[in-house]
Amino acid sequence: MIISMRLHATREEIDSVCERIQESGYKVHTIQGEERVVIGAVGVGDVTACLESLQAMPGVENAVRISAPYKFVSREFQPQRSRIRVNGIEIGGAELVVMAGPCSVESEAQIMETAEAVARLGGRILRGGAFKPRTSPYDFQGLELEGLKLLRKAKAATGLAIITEVMSDGDVELIAEYADILQIGARNMQNFALLKSLGRAQRPILLKRGISSTIKELLMSAEYIVAHGNPNVILCERGIRTFETETRNTCDLSAVPVLNALTHLPVVVDPSHAAGKRSLVPPLARAAVAIGADGLLVEVHPSPEKAFSDGAQSLTIPQFGAMMRDLAPYIELWKASREAA
Ligand code: PEP
Ligand code: MN
């Protein structure tokens, strides 16, 4: 059950609702939103009787039963799409948001050149890993704090917002000082300690789908973040592991309309990690826009052949420019269908 309190509900009214929920055998999860308090009641009990008594309590705006195992992120809980604001940009709103940049921040020259190109060619958010999750412990692990400082410099020079990955709960506060959006990588989608700490972070989260995770598991991970206090979650389809070997992963584009039906959270597609090959990135990006994604996350590098990570799937700067140009008519159609919705 989800209980939305009225705008000016008093502390006593909120406390009484929480007590009633607990007396009925449920556990309470309270979320203090920007405008109102929302209370989740989870567990087993007599739902109908509990709902009836809650609906009649002072201060209660609405109490509903949510049948999905994920509650706060479900469309049942919130029928209208969430819009996530960052640096004057809205993700999930009227603009298709392109986030682009290198897999890893490697040097000042590399990140500044990429940032300038991303801004000039229509990207709105600069990506770049400073803390890298690598399959081999001998591979480049990222510039860490130095990388964060370079991202800050690139933001100052271009005005682009910054998204970068957080791998451990101990790093959340530090990275939140430098980044506008915290990225949770596919490998950490079910790092529950990390997800809980993101609930307390004062930044939007981009949560990537795990390599072998179902859509329901992705939504349950998003629920962790929201239930722990942070409603600003963006979901990211980045390809899943299948028997196919021609691509690095299989880009599950059907996840976009499936997620749009199940959740109010914005959904972006990362065609770079899905494909693993740069030639496949522009066609997959067009398909993602056509199928209704809210944005794209794309790897771009000034010299992909010299990249410290993911060079094979990184677009060159001219290729990124060509992709953006070819996307333009698709983005026009995307806008028209958003306005009509
Ligand atoms: C990345 O964005 O560079 C990355 C490591 O992505 P993923 O977690 O999807 O593999
Ligand atoms: Mn990468």
XYZ file of C-alpha atoms and ligand atoms in Angstrom:
352
model
C 0.000 0.000 0.000
C 1.072 3.563 -0.608
C -0.380 6.367 1.460
C 0.026 9.922 0.163
C -0.409 12.509 2.912
C -2.014 15.878 2.232
C 0.256 18.860 1.478
C 0.046 20.321 4.959
C -0.419 17.148 6.973
C 0.803 17.629 10.549
C 3.486 15.580 12.280
C 0.787 14.062 14.545
C -1.318 13.004 11.559
C 1.696 11.375 9.916
C 2.660 9.599 13.143
C -0.885 8.293 13.659
C -0.958 6.878 10.130
C 2.388 5.140 10.725
C 1.078 3.678 13.995
C -2.092 2.387 12.342
C -0.006 0.731 9.599
C 2.207 -0.988 12.174
C -0.791 -2.121 14.250
C -2.124 -3.774 11.086
C 1.078 -5.823 10.819
C 2.885 -3.851 8.080
C 6.303 -2.214 8.001
C 6.495 1.517 7.353
C 8.742 3.265 4.793
C 8.363 7.025 4.930
C 9.564 9.233 2.101
C 9.797 12.952 2.690
C 9.216 14.355 -0.787
C 9.793 17.940 -1.854
C 6.116 18.723 -1.289
C 4.522 15.988 0.733
C 5.139 12.870 2.791
C 4.440 9.534 1.149
C 4.267 6.398 3.255
C 4.795 2.876 1.967
C 3.318 -0.046 3.896
C 4.848 -3.409 3.066
C 4.189 -6.862 4.440
C 1.278 -9.230 4.835
C -2.059 -8.376 6.413
C -5.691 -7.566 5.741
C -5.141 -5.020 2.950
C -8.786 -4.114 2.411
C -9.531 -3.396 6.065
C -6.279 -1.472 6.508
C -6.881 0.640 3.376
C -10.397 1.498 4.477
C -9.296 2.677 7.890
C -6.351 4.668 6.494
C -8.486 6.433 3.882
C -10.666 7.788 6.672
C -7.782 9.188 8.736
C -7.098 12.933 9.021
C -4.263 14.159 6.809
C -4.547 11.272 4.323
C -4.946 12.351 0.696
C -5.051 8.908 -0.844
C -4.269 5.293 0.069
C -3.928 2.703 -2.675
C -2.951 -0.907 -3.049
C -0.025 -1.517 -5.408
C 0.028 -5.034 -6.750
C 3.527 -4.865 -8.320
C 6.434 -5.903 -6.045
C 8.052 -2.559 -6.838
C 5.814 0.102 -5.334
C 7.122 3.669 -5.529
C 8.508 3.267 -9.043
C 5.346 1.700 -10.463
C 2.929 3.433 -12.810
C 0.151 2.325 -10.467
C 1.645 4.593 -7.816
C 2.313 7.502 -10.155
C 0.535 7.528 -13.535
C 2.305 10.651 -14.856
C 5.907 10.350 -16.076
C 8.640 11.600 -13.748
C 10.733 14.492 -14.983
C 14.191 14.674 -13.507
C 15.765 18.094 -13.410
C 19.498 18.595 -13.583
C 21.330 21.795 -14.508
C 18.351 23.308 -16.294
C 17.756 20.098 -18.278
C 14.744 17.827 -17.822
C 15.132 14.100 -18.378
C 11.754 12.505 -19.046
C 10.360 15.812 -20.281
C 9.989 17.530 -23.623
C 13.615 17.188 -24.721
C 15.500 14.089 -25.831
C 18.702 14.295 -23.776
C 22.008 13.116 -25.227
C 24.761 12.250 -22.751
C 28.094 11.627 -24.408
C 31.802 11.401 -23.718
C 34.629 8.952 -23.303
C 34.389 5.673 -21.421
C 37.174 6.890 -19.093
C 38.593 10.302 -18.305
C 42.212 9.897 -19.429
C 43.814 13.342 -19.550
C 42.973 17.021 -19.515
C 43.448 17.344 -23.271
C 41.241 14.315 -23.984
C 38.306 15.361 -21.780
C 38.420 19.039 -22.775
C 38.464 18.260 -26.493
C 35.593 15.776 -26.118
C 33.539 18.086 -23.896
C 33.858 20.990 -26.316
C 32.735 18.742 -29.209
C 29.837 17.199 -27.273
C 28.540 20.670 -26.345
C 28.970 22.004 -29.900
C 27.256 19.016 -31.517
C 24.143 19.029 -29.338
C 24.993 16.840 -26.332
C 23.664 18.137 -23.006
C 25.543 16.013 -20.479
C 29.193 14.929 -20.439
C 29.938 11.345 -19.454
C 33.350 10.038 -18.380
C 34.407 7.418 -15.856
C 36.865 8.374 -13.110
C 36.337 5.169 -11.110
C 36.193 2.308 -13.596
C 34.806 -1.199 -13.091
C 37.153 -3.364 -15.170
C 36.947 -7.106 -15.722
C 40.715 -7.439 -15.327
C 42.509 -6.034 -12.274
C 45.446 -5.234 -14.582
C 43.428 -2.897 -16.812
C 43.238 0.894 -16.338
C 41.145 1.568 -13.228
C 40.484 5.283 -13.782
C 42.110 8.550 -12.664
C 39.836 8.679 -9.590
C 39.950 12.086 -7.819
C 42.099 13.571 -10.584
C 39.453 12.444 -13.094
C 36.698 14.124 -11.072
C 38.659 17.372 -11.046
C 39.072 17.207 -14.821
C 35.314 16.663 -15.238
C 34.701 19.760 -13.105
C 37.042 21.714 -15.367
C 35.227 20.483 -18.472
C 31.911 21.528 -16.952
C 33.245 25.001 -16.179
C 34.482 25.384 -19.768
C 31.358 24.098 -21.542
C 28.376 24.343 -19.170
C 27.660 20.633 -19.721
C 26.308 18.728 -16.736
C 28.424 15.778 -15.595
C 27.580 12.099 -15.196
C 30.148 9.709 -13.769
C 30.136 6.264 -12.187
C 30.111 5.450 -8.473
C 31.284 1.954 -7.593
C 31.150 1.916 -3.810
C 29.003 3.382 -1.064
C 32.105 4.964 0.468
C 32.584 7.138 -2.642
C 29.038 8.494 -2.984
C 29.612 11.735 -1.071
C 32.880 12.569 -2.792
C 31.561 11.907 -6.301
C 28.333 13.811 -5.591
C 30.483 16.918 -4.978
C 31.719 16.777 -8.569
C 28.930 15.108 -10.552
C 25.398 16.207 -11.424
C 24.225 12.618 -11.989
C 25.656 9.496 -10.354
C 25.905 6.496 -12.681
C 25.519 3.003 -11.268
C 27.115 0.501 -13.588
C 25.626 -2.768 -14.780
C 27.897 -4.726 -12.461
C 26.609 -2.885 -9.407
C 22.893 -2.899 -10.186
C 22.338 -5.298 -7.299
C 24.922 -3.889 -4.891
C 22.297 -3.314 -2.253
C 24.544 -1.462 0.204
C 25.381 0.980 -2.585
C 21.719 1.326 -3.622
C 20.721 2.126 -0.036
C 23.387 4.803 0.267
C 22.170 6.368 -3.021
C 18.821 6.874 -1.316
C 20.557 9.490 0.811
C 22.478 11.103 -2.072
C 21.446 14.583 -3.121
C 21.886 13.810 -6.825
C 19.846 12.040 -9.508
C 20.950 8.470 -10.203
C 21.309 6.769 -13.589
C 20.853 3.062 -12.868
C 22.116 0.697 -15.549
C 20.468 -2.650 -16.124
C 22.630 -5.554 -14.951
C 24.283 -7.719 -17.587
C 21.973 -10.660 -16.810
C 19.143 -8.866 -15.070
C 15.469 -8.972 -15.849
C 13.369 -5.843 -16.180
C 11.702 -6.686 -12.882
C 15.078 -6.918 -11.138
C 16.044 -3.527 -12.583
C 12.830 -2.047 -11.178
C 13.407 -3.660 -7.778
C 16.879 -2.066 -7.670
C 15.371 1.321 -8.549
C 12.838 0.727 -5.772
C 15.721 0.379 -3.279
C 16.962 3.858 -4.151
C 13.517 5.458 -4.055
C 12.416 3.631 -0.887
C 15.581 4.919 0.802
C 14.702 8.510 0.014
C 15.864 9.495 -3.474
C 13.038 9.674 -6.057
C 15.304 10.889 -8.879
C 16.213 7.715 -10.724
C 16.804 7.328 -14.473
C 16.881 3.783 -15.855
C 19.346 2.713 -18.535
C 19.128 -0.195 -20.954
C 22.729 -1.024 -21.901
C 22.394 -4.486 -23.421
C 22.068 -7.871 -21.792
C 24.100 -11.043 -22.176
C 22.596 -13.588 -24.557
C 23.957 -16.448 -26.701
C 24.677 -13.965 -29.524
C 28.367 -13.214 -30.049
C 28.305 -10.795 -33.001
C 27.511 -7.980 -30.587
C 29.065 -7.407 -27.159
C 25.600 -7.610 -25.598
C 22.089 -7.756 -27.019
C 20.414 -4.363 -27.001
C 16.998 -5.117 -25.529
C 15.044 -2.275 -27.118
C 11.773 -3.873 -26.084
C 12.754 -2.911 -22.532
C 11.899 0.713 -23.407
C 8.147 0.310 -24.057
C 7.928 -2.399 -21.387
C 9.456 -0.047 -18.820
C 7.335 2.861 -20.029
C 4.257 0.770 -19.254
C 5.461 -0.415 -15.838
C 7.177 2.647 -14.391
C 6.992 6.432 -14.411
C 10.812 6.727 -14.320
C 12.670 7.998 -17.423
C 14.485 5.429 -19.558
C 17.638 6.039 -21.581
C 19.486 3.688 -23.914
C 23.246 3.146 -24.077
C 23.853 1.735 -27.569
C 27.652 1.774 -27.069
C 27.893 -0.889 -24.360
C 25.009 -2.798 -25.929
C 26.734 -3.103 -29.303
C 30.430 -3.082 -28.495
C 31.094 -1.921 -32.084
C 30.993 1.705 -33.161
C 29.348 0.964 -36.530
C 26.229 -0.260 -34.695
C 25.889 2.755 -32.400
C 24.138 5.211 -34.789
C 21.476 2.725 -36.021
C 20.734 1.580 -32.476
C 20.550 5.204 -31.326
C 17.965 5.942 -34.050
C 15.962 2.889 -33.030
C 16.098 3.943 -29.363
C 14.728 7.388 -30.219
C 12.036 5.879 -32.459
C 10.904 3.484 -29.723
C 10.470 6.280 -27.193
C 13.600 6.408 -25.018
C 14.047 9.645 -23.044
C 17.694 9.948 -23.935
C 20.933 8.323 -25.063
C 24.247 7.583 -23.375
C 26.987 7.342 -25.998
C 30.756 6.860 -25.861
C 32.810 9.378 -27.864
C 36.605 9.696 -27.956
C 38.913 12.009 -29.949
C 41.145 9.011 -30.856
C 39.305 5.758 -30.104
C 42.271 3.678 -31.284
C 44.253 5.068 -28.331
C 41.427 4.848 -25.743
C 42.299 3.276 -22.374
C 38.920 1.494 -22.369
C 36.088 0.675 -24.794
C 37.803 2.143 -27.884
C 36.081 -0.297 -30.269
C 32.642 1.040 -29.411
C 33.575 4.716 -29.107
C 32.564 7.079 -31.890
C 35.092 9.589 -33.177
C 34.060 13.222 -32.862
C 33.074 13.480 -36.574
C 31.090 10.228 -36.248
C 29.274 11.653 -33.235
C 28.483 14.782 -35.267
C 27.124 12.636 -38.109
C 25.030 10.590 -35.682
C 23.498 13.744 -34.199
C 22.742 15.109 -37.666
C 21.092 11.839 -38.761
C 19.092 11.706 -35.531
C 17.516 15.121 -36.117
C 14.412 13.952 -38.062
C 13.861 11.149 -35.551
C 14.047 13.673 -32.724
C 11.445 15.845 -34.481
C 9.057 12.876 -34.639
C 9.894 12.043 -31.020
C 8.943 15.589 -29.972
C 5.680 15.476 -31.914
C 4.688 12.186 -30.278
C 5.567 13.564 -26.811
C 3.421 16.619 -27.411
C 0.548 14.432 -28.579
C 0.808 12.121 -25.533
C 30.450 2.581 -18.737
O 29.448 3.304 -18.851
O 31.580 2.892 -19.137
C 30.272 1.224 -18.155
C 31.239 0.596 -17.514
O 29.033 0.734 -18.400
P 28.320 -0.640 -17.944
O 28.198 -0.566 -16.460
O 27.010 -0.572 -18.671
O 29.173 -1.781 -18.417
Mn 32.617 2.060 -21.232
